[in-house]
Amino acid sequence: MPAPRFLDIEYCQTDDVLFPVAMAWSLEDGQMKTVVIAPADEWIPEDADLGDIDLLYLEEQGVPLIELAQELHQDLPDQTVYVDGMDPDEILVDLIFTAVAMDAPFEIAGMEELVTSLPREALDDRRRQLLSDEGLEPQLPENGVYALLLIAREEGFFD
């Protein structure tokens, strides 16, 4: 059985907007990729309140959406990708692929569909505990993916 794949997305959400700003995902070998995302123009209305998001940084350092979509097609074709279920992941993935007029190459499922031995609340608690034990900032997507990888390892999905 191939190793499960995981994904986490950091995003901006205010009264005016919702869009992804960074993403991390795991590969078949358990390695991880992470990117800052250059937002689509249509995601940001004129004079929108973006909270503490640095739009200039995203525009200068972010990966263009077409490159991100192509990389996800290469890395996660026909996969079920597991998420922590704490964020609007499906909406955020739809935003990315709609902006480039492509279909997502993967299906999103909650971690509880993979790890059926623990109830959803226990999975959330375990994820939070791992982030705390490892001294990891929960808002960074690579840390979210790392915590899910650790849970999957504990549950015997890979070494």
Coordinates of C-alpha atoms in Angstrom, one line a residue:
M1 CA 0.0 0.0 0.0
P2 CA 1.5 3.4 -0.9
A3 CA 2.2 5.9 1.8
P4 CA -0.7 8.3 2.4
R5 CA -0.3 11.9 1.2
F6 CA -1.1 14.9 3.3
L7 CA -1.7 18.6 2.6
D8 CA -2.1 21.8 4.7
I9 CA -2.9 25.3 3.5
E10 CA -2.3 28.6 5.3
Y11 CA -4.8 31.2 4.2
C12 CA -6.0 34.8 4.6
Q13 CA -9.6 35.1 5.8
T14 CA -11.3 38.4 6.6
D15 CA -14.8 39.8 6.1
D16 CA -13.7 40.7 2.6
V17 CA -11.6 37.8 1.3
L18 CA -10.6 34.2 1.6
F19 CA -7.6 32.9 -0.3
P20 CA -4.6 30.6 0.2
V21 CA -1.2 32.1 1.0
A22 CA 1.0 29.0 1.5
M23 CA 0.7 25.3 1.1
A24 CA 2.6 22.2 2.1
W25 CA 2.1 18.6 0.9
S26 CA 3.8 15.3 1.3
L27 CA 5.2 13.0 -1.4
E28 CA 5.1 9.3 -1.7
D29 CA 8.5 8.9 0.0
G30 CA 7.4 11.0 3.0
Q31 CA 9.3 14.1 1.9
M32 CA 7.5 17.4 1.9
K33 CA 7.2 20.4 -0.4
T34 CA 6.1 23.8 0.7
V35 CA 5.4 27.0 -1.2
V36 CA 4.3 30.6 -0.7
I37 CA 1.4 31.3 -3.1
A38 CA 1.2 34.4 -5.4
P39 CA -2.5 35.3 -5.2
A40 CA -4.8 35.7 -8.2
D41 CA -5.8 39.3 -8.9
E42 CA -9.5 38.4 -8.6
W43 CA -9.0 37.1 -5.1
I44 CA -8.2 40.6 -3.7
P45 CA -10.9 43.2 -4.1
E46 CA -9.9 46.9 -4.3
D47 CA -9.3 48.3 -0.8
A48 CA -9.8 44.9 0.9
D49 CA -8.8 44.5 4.5
L50 CA -6.1 41.8 4.5
G51 CA -5.3 41.8 8.2
D52 CA -1.6 41.1 8.7
I53 CA -1.0 39.6 5.2
D54 CA 1.9 41.2 3.3
L55 CA 0.5 41.3 -0.2
L56 CA 3.8 42.6 -1.7
Y57 CA 5.7 39.6 -0.2
L58 CA 3.2 37.2 -1.6
E59 CA 3.4 38.8 -5.0
E60 CA 7.2 38.9 -5.1
Q61 CA 8.0 35.6 -3.4
G62 CA 4.9 33.5 -4.2
V63 CA 4.8 30.7 -6.8
P64 CA 2.5 31.6 -9.7
L65 CA -0.7 29.6 -9.6
I66 CA -0.2 27.9 -12.9
E67 CA 3.2 26.6 -11.7
L68 CA 1.6 25.4 -8.4
A69 CA -1.2 23.7 -10.3
Q70 CA 1.3 21.9 -12.6
E71 CA 3.4 20.8 -9.6
L72 CA 0.4 19.4 -7.8
H73 CA -0.6 17.5 -11.0
Q74 CA 2.8 16.0 -11.1
D75 CA 3.1 15.2 -7.4
L76 CA -0.4 14.1 -6.5
P77 CA -2.1 12.6 -9.6
D78 CA -5.2 10.5 -8.8
Q79 CA -4.4 10.6 -5.1
T80 CA -6.6 10.9 -2.0
V81 CA -4.9 13.6 0.0
Y82 CA -5.6 13.8 3.7
V83 CA -6.1 17.1 5.6
D84 CA -6.6 17.9 9.3
G85 CA -10.1 19.2 8.6
M86 CA -9.5 22.4 10.6
D87 CA -9.5 24.7 7.5
P88 CA -11.7 25.2 4.5
D89 CA -9.2 23.1 2.4
E90 CA -11.6 22.1 -0.3
I91 CA -12.6 25.7 -0.9
L92 CA -9.0 26.8 -1.0
V93 CA -8.0 24.0 -3.5
D94 CA -11.0 25.0 -5.6
L95 CA -9.9 28.6 -5.7
I96 CA -6.4 27.6 -6.9
F97 CA -7.6 25.3 -9.7
T98 CA -10.5 27.5 -10.7
A99 CA -8.1 30.5 -11.2
V100 CA -6.1 28.4 -13.7
A101 CA -9.1 26.7 -15.3
M102 CA -7.9 23.2 -14.3
D103 CA -9.4 20.4 -12.3
A104 CA -7.6 19.3 -9.1
P105 CA -5.7 16.1 -9.7
F106 CA -6.6 14.7 -6.2
E107 CA -9.5 14.2 -3.8
I108 CA -9.4 15.7 -0.3
A109 CA -10.4 13.6 2.7
G110 CA -10.3 14.3 6.4
M111 CA -7.6 12.5 8.4
E112 CA -10.4 10.6 10.3
E113 CA -11.0 8.7 7.0
L114 CA -7.5 7.4 7.2
V115 CA -7.0 6.9 10.9
T116 CA -10.3 5.1 11.9
S117 CA -8.9 3.9 15.2
L118 CA -9.3 7.3 16.8
P119 CA -12.4 9.6 16.9
R120 CA -12.0 13.0 15.2
E121 CA -11.6 14.9 18.5
A122 CA -8.8 12.6 19.6
L123 CA -7.0 13.1 16.3
D124 CA -7.3 16.9 16.7
D125 CA -5.9 16.6 20.2
R126 CA -3.1 14.4 19.1
R127 CA -2.1 16.7 16.3
R128 CA -2.1 19.7 18.7
Q129 CA 0.0 17.8 21.2
L130 CA 2.5 16.8 18.5
L131 CA 2.8 20.4 17.4
S132 CA 3.3 21.5 21.0
D133 CA 5.8 18.7 21.8
E134 CA 7.9 19.5 18.8
G135 CA 7.7 23.2 19.4
L136 CA 6.1 23.9 16.0
E137 CA 4.0 26.9 15.0
P138 CA 0.6 25.5 14.1
Q139 CA -0.1 28.1 11.4
L140 CA 2.8 27.0 9.2
P141 CA 1.5 24.5 6.7
E142 CA 4.7 22.4 6.7
N143 CA 4.2 21.9 10.5
G144 CA 0.6 20.7 9.9
V145 CA 1.8 18.2 7.3
Y146 CA 4.6 17.1 9.6
A147 CA 2.2 16.4 12.5
L148 CA -0.1 14.4 10.1
L149 CA 2.9 12.4 8.9
L150 CA 3.8 11.6 12.6
I151 CA 0.3 10.5 13.3
A152 CA 0.3 8.2 10.2
R153 CA 3.6 6.8 11.3
E154 CA 2.3 6.1 14.8
E155 CA -0.7 4.4 13.3
G156 CA 1.6 2.1 11.2
F157 CA 1.0 3.6 7.7
F158 CA 4.8 3.8 7.1
D159 CA 8.1 3.6 8.9

